[in-house]
C-alpha positions as a printed NumPy array, in Angstrom:
array([[ -69.965,   30.752,  144.092],
       [ -67.254,   29.416,  141.904],
       [ -68.747,   29.439,  138.273],
       [ -65.576,   27.845,  136.807],
       [ -66.079,   24.924,  139.137],
       [ -69.751,   25.142,  138.665],
       [ -69.222,   24.564,  134.816],
       [ -67.043,   21.897,  135.072],
       [ -69.633,   19.972,  136.848],
       [ -72.18 ,   20.658,  134.326],
       [ -69.905,   19.337,  131.25 ],
       [ -69.082,   16.667,  133.133],
       [ -72.965,   15.844,  133.991],
       [ -73.801,   16.429,  130.44 ],
       [ -70.667,   14.323,  128.922],
       [ -71.723,   11.281,  131.226],
       [ -75.166,   11.383,  130.315],
       [ -74.768,   11.914,  126.174],
       [ -72.01 ,    9.258,  126.095],
       [ -74.548,    6.488,  127.666],
       [ -75.38 ,    3.885,  125.007],
       [ -78.613,    1.74 ,  125.668],
       [ -77.618,   -1.378,  124.958],
       [ -78.319,   -3.745,  121.787],
       [ -79.25 ,   -6.863,  123.11 ],
       [ -79.948,   -8.562,  119.682],
       [ -76.249,   -8.518,  119.615],
       [ -75.886,  -10.574,  122.62 ],
       [ -79.113,  -12.773,  122.473],
       [ -81.087,  -15.197,  120.057],
       [ -84.577,  -15.203,  120.304],
       [ -86.267,  -17.325,  117.722],
       [ -89.235,  -15.876,  115.779],
       [ -92.378,  -17.771,  114.483],
       [ -91.538,  -20.051,  112.041],
       [ -87.98 ,  -22.891,  111.187],
       [ -84.84 ,  -21.49 ,  111.833],
       [ -81.579,  -23.799,  111.614],
       [ -79.248,  -23.405,  113.96 ],
       [ -75.559,  -24.89 ,  115.888],
       [ -75.25 ,  -24.904,  119.696],
       [ -71.172,  -24.518,  119.707],
       [ -69.079,  -25.541,  122.789],
       [ -69.18 ,  -23.312,  125.306],
       [ -65.511,  -20.861,  125.938],
       [ -66.326,  -21.15 ,  129.988],
       [ -66.889,  -25.092,  130.349],
       [ -65.754,  -26.907,  127.675],
       [ -67.474,  -29.975,  129.245],
       [ -71.24 ,  -28.36 ,  129.022],
       [ -72.424,  -25.761,  126.204],
       [ -75.707,  -25.35 ,  129.145],
       [ -75.639,  -22.697,  131.329],
       [ -78.242,  -23.13 ,  134.279],
       [ -79.029,  -19.592,  136.01 ],
       [ -81.617,  -18.642,  138.704],
       [ -83.677,  -16.031,  138.654],
       [ -86.527,  -14.23 ,  140.685],
       [ -89.863,  -12.71 ,  139.049],
       [ -91.957,  -10.249,  140.507],
       [ -89.955,   -9.331,  143.65 ],
       [ -89.379,   -6.131,  141.992],
       [ -90.302,   -4.573,  138.324],
       [ -87.67 ,   -6.916,  137.083],
       [ -85.863,  -10.027,  136.961],
       [ -83.548,  -10.351,  139.114],
       [ -80.513,  -13.032,  139.483],
       [ -79.997,  -15.119,  142.468],
       [ -77.246,  -15.393,  144.628],
       [ -77.122,  -18.755,  144.628],
       [ -75.877,  -18.51 ,  141.162],
       [ -72.515,  -17.212,  142.483],
       [ -72.637,  -19.345,  146.123],
       [ -73.441,  -16.233,  147.721],
       [ -75.968,  -16.072,  150.541],
       [ -79.439,  -15.392,  149.113],
       [ -81.629,  -13.381,  151.805],
       [ -85.134,  -15.238,  149.409],
       [ -84.295,  -18.206,  149.405],
       [ -83.268,  -18.006,  153.443],
       [ -86.553,  -16.668,  153.652],
       [ -88.332,  -19.483,  151.73 ],
       [ -86.371,  -21.985,  153.495],
       [ -87.575,  -20.636,  157.162],
       [ -91.183,  -20.997,  155.961],
       [ -90.873,  -24.256,  155.076],
       [ -88.836,  -25.098,  158.294],
       [ -91.735,  -23.562,  160.161],
       [ -94.905,  -25.08 ,  161.455],
       [ -96.642,  -26.465,  157.999],
       [ -99.694,  -24.673,  157.113],
       [-101.137,  -23.948,  153.682],
       [-100.113,  -19.822,  154.194],
       [ -96.533,  -19.995,  154.37 ],
       [ -96.149,  -23.457,  152.28 ],
       [ -97.739,  -21.883,  149.054],
       [ -95.818,  -18.411,  149.609],
       [ -92.792,  -20.163,  150.433],
       [ -93.269,  -21.583,  146.32 ],
       [ -93.953,  -18.597,  144.789],
       [ -90.414,  -17.528,  145.987],
       [ -88.618,  -20.223,  144.655],
       [ -86.198,  -18.988,  142.053],
       [ -87.194,  -19.909,  139.126],
       [ -84.482,  -21.487,  136.586],
       [ -83.636,  -20.982,  133.   ],
       [ -80.996,  -22.574,  130.569],
       [ -78.251,  -20.758,  128.469],
       [ -76.481,  -22.053,  125.518],
       [ -74.031,  -20.628,  122.909],
       [ -75.473,  -20.533,  119.507],
       [ -74.564,  -19.92 ,  115.373],
       [ -77.398,  -19.106,  113.552],
       [ -77.362,  -20.351,  110.402],
       [ -77.459,  -17.639,  107.997],
       [ -76.643,  -15.292,  110.337],
       [ -72.878,  -16.077,  110.933],
       [ -71.898,  -12.599,  110.657],
       [ -73.621,  -11.732,  114.121],
       [ -71.258,  -14.189,  115.74 ],
       [ -72.1  ,  -16.637,  118.628],
       [ -75.161,  -15.242,  120.571],
       [ -77.027,  -16.939,  123.798],
       [ -80.008,  -18.778,  123.056],
       [ -82.343,  -18.68 ,  126.363],
       [ -84.696,  -21.073,  127.162],
       [ -86.662,  -23.329,  129.802],
       [ -87.596,  -26.85 ,  131.058],
       [ -89.182,  -28.55 ,  127.754],
       [ -86.799,  -27.211,  125.433],
       [ -83.639,  -28.545,  127.541],
       [ -85.213,  -31.634,  128.15 ],
       [ -85.305,  -32.199,  123.841],
       [ -81.954,  -31.093,  124.044],
       [ -80.339,  -33.334,  126.535],
       [ -82.378,  -36.062,  125.23 ],
       [ -81.075,  -35.3  ,  121.735],
       [ -77.467,  -35.431,  123.493],
       [ -77.598,  -38.679,  125.398],
       [ -79.661,  -40.58 ,  122.102],
       [ -76.507,  -42.737,  121.031],
       [ -77.815,  -42.269,  117.367],
       [ -76.721,  -38.744,  117.713],
       [ -74.289,  -37.892,  120.41 ],
       [ -72.226,  -34.703,  120.974],
       [ -74.11 ,  -31.958,  118.236],
       [ -72.045,  -29.595,  119.275],
       [ -68.775,  -31.382,  117.722],
       [ -67.132,  -28.574,  115.522],
       [ -65.883,  -31.022,  112.786],
       [ -69.29 ,  -33.544,  112.91 ],
       [ -71.595,  -32.169,  115.148],
       [ -75.302,  -31.486,  113.922],
       [ -77.344,  -28.453,  112.946],
       [ -80.604,  -28.285,  114.767],
       [ -83.999,  -27.116,  113.558],
       [ -85.84 ,  -24.629,  115.707],
       [ -89.517,  -24.385,  115.04 ],
       [ -91.494,  -21.96 ,  116.913],
       [ -95.395,  -21.281,  116.722],
       [ -97.073,  -17.93 ,  118.308],
       [ -99.825,  -17.358,  120.657],
       [-102.319,  -18.41 ,  118.56 ],
       [-100.879,  -21.771,  118.814],
       [-100.132,  -22.277,  122.494],
       [-102.878,  -20.624,  124.093],
       [-101.034,  -17.966,  125.786],
       [ -99.467,  -14.812,  125.169],
       [ -95.75 ,  -16.675,  124.376],
       [ -94.808,  -18.718,  121.499],
       [ -93.329,  -21.577,  121.766],
       [ -90.27 ,  -23.798,  120.646],
       [ -89.235,  -27.188,  120.087],
       [ -86.194,  -28.657,  118.47 ],
       [ -85.358,  -31.597,  115.73 ],
       [ -82.064,  -32.366,  114.862],
       [ -80.408,  -32.432,  111.207],
       [ -79.945,  -35.859,  110.148],
       [ -76.847,  -34.711,  108.468],
       [ -73.221,  -34.271,  110.531],
       [ -71.646,  -31.203,  109.139],
       [ -68.457,  -29.275,  110.535],
       [ -69.318,  -25.885,  112.777],
       [ -67.499,  -23.923,  109.351],
       [ -65.325,  -24.945,  106.637],
       [ -63.328,  -21.606,  108.314],
       [ -60.65 ,  -22.732,  110.959],
       [ -60.132,  -19.088,  112.157],
       [ -63.846,  -18.794,  112.254],
       [ -64.47 ,  -21.528,  114.588],
       [ -61.274,  -20.265,  116.601],
       [ -62.872,  -16.763,  117.08 ],
       [ -66.44 ,  -18.414,  117.784],
       [ -65.13 ,  -20.676,  120.281],
       [ -63.43 ,  -17.658,  121.952],
       [ -65.877,  -15.186,  121.835],
       [ -68.659,  -15.585,  123.587],
       [ -70.674,  -13.944,  126.038],
       [ -70.593,  -15.107,  129.39 ],
       [ -74.164,  -15.4  ,  130.942],
       [ -72.764,  -15.071,  134.254],
       [ -72.149,  -11.611,  133.614],
       [ -74.432,  -10.053,  131.916],
       [ -77.402,   -9.706,  134.89 ],
       [ -76.928,   -7.338,  137.736],
       [ -75.795,   -8.539,  141.082],
       [ -77.463,   -6.786,  143.76 ],
       [ -76.042,   -6.979,  146.809],
       [ -77.383,   -9.245,  150.103],
       [ -79.183,   -5.61 ,  151.598],
       [ -80.599,   -4.49 ,  148.713],
       [ -82.607,   -7.9  ,  147.847],
       [ -83.347,   -8.037,  151.807],
       [ -85.003,   -4.858,  151.43 ],
       [ -86.69 ,   -5.822,  147.845],
       [ -88.013,   -8.582,  149.668],
       [ -89.581,   -6.597,  152.796],
       [ -91.205,   -4.479,  150.072],
       [ -92.785,   -7.144,  147.662],
       [ -93.898,   -8.259,  151.816],
       [ -95.569,   -5.421,  152.949],
       [ -96.277,   -3.543,  149.996],
       [ -98.645,   -1.125,  152.039],
       [ -95.648,    0.039,  153.422],
       [ -93.985,    1.39 ,  150.497],
       [ -96.14 ,    2.779,  147.696],
       [ -94.52 ,    5.519,  147.523],
       [ -91.089,    4.134,  147.609],
       [ -88.943,    3.563,  144.815],
       [ -88.626,    0.241,  143.628],
       [ -84.604,   -1.519,  142.82 ],
       [ -84.599,   -2.18 ,  139.39 ],
       [ -82.447,   -4.547,  137.237],
       [ -81.306,   -4.576,  133.604],
       [ -82.343,   -7.826,  132.606],
       [ -80.371,   -8.434,  129.13 ],
       [ -83.843,   -9.4  ,  127.384],
       [ -87.536,  -10.11 ,  128.639],
       [ -87.415,  -14.117,  129.124],
       [ -90.281,  -16.278,  127.236],
       [ -92.204,  -18.924,  129.025],
       [ -91.002,  -22.486,  126.961]])
């Protein structure tokens, strides 16, 4: 046995282990807490025409959230399987299964939280109801582009807890502030916020076609894979249901 070689291998493994740091997702994502908070949605650094990024995810196929390859115009084995179920002879079982396999849409918007400007731009993620509220505000002629850096508007996000929603989740609603204000009086700060933003498309682990196909097969026949490990992803944070 080459002791020097073994020692080098051990040192490499140990340095890799101790050097691994868990990502602090609170620096990337903003999650509204119960009560009222004031935020400003800022123009996206990745799409100047639209601050909202829609992404599709799978829940429950593995023990973690899986991002769909459809977001990147790639083939998605789960979506293809659901499509085949729908194209076959109709029966209730196939319809229910296909619907269960449909990916769920989450929406991401870059925001500055008032009182926490030092944390920079973070991503707020939400579902259909909040999304519809935000789109409705934008098309209101009396409100318009609330993301404008010089004459936009802050938003008040009001969140209630499970005791009010009757579910295990919080629920948020939004209200636009009447007064128009600049994003910041500091032009350099604004310039930084418009450039330094987390990209929602780069925050989730992407699986290969074969990995996703294998995950689907295990989900469809769990009794055949009870002793096998699950494919795990590293979602940024657990998603709320809003």
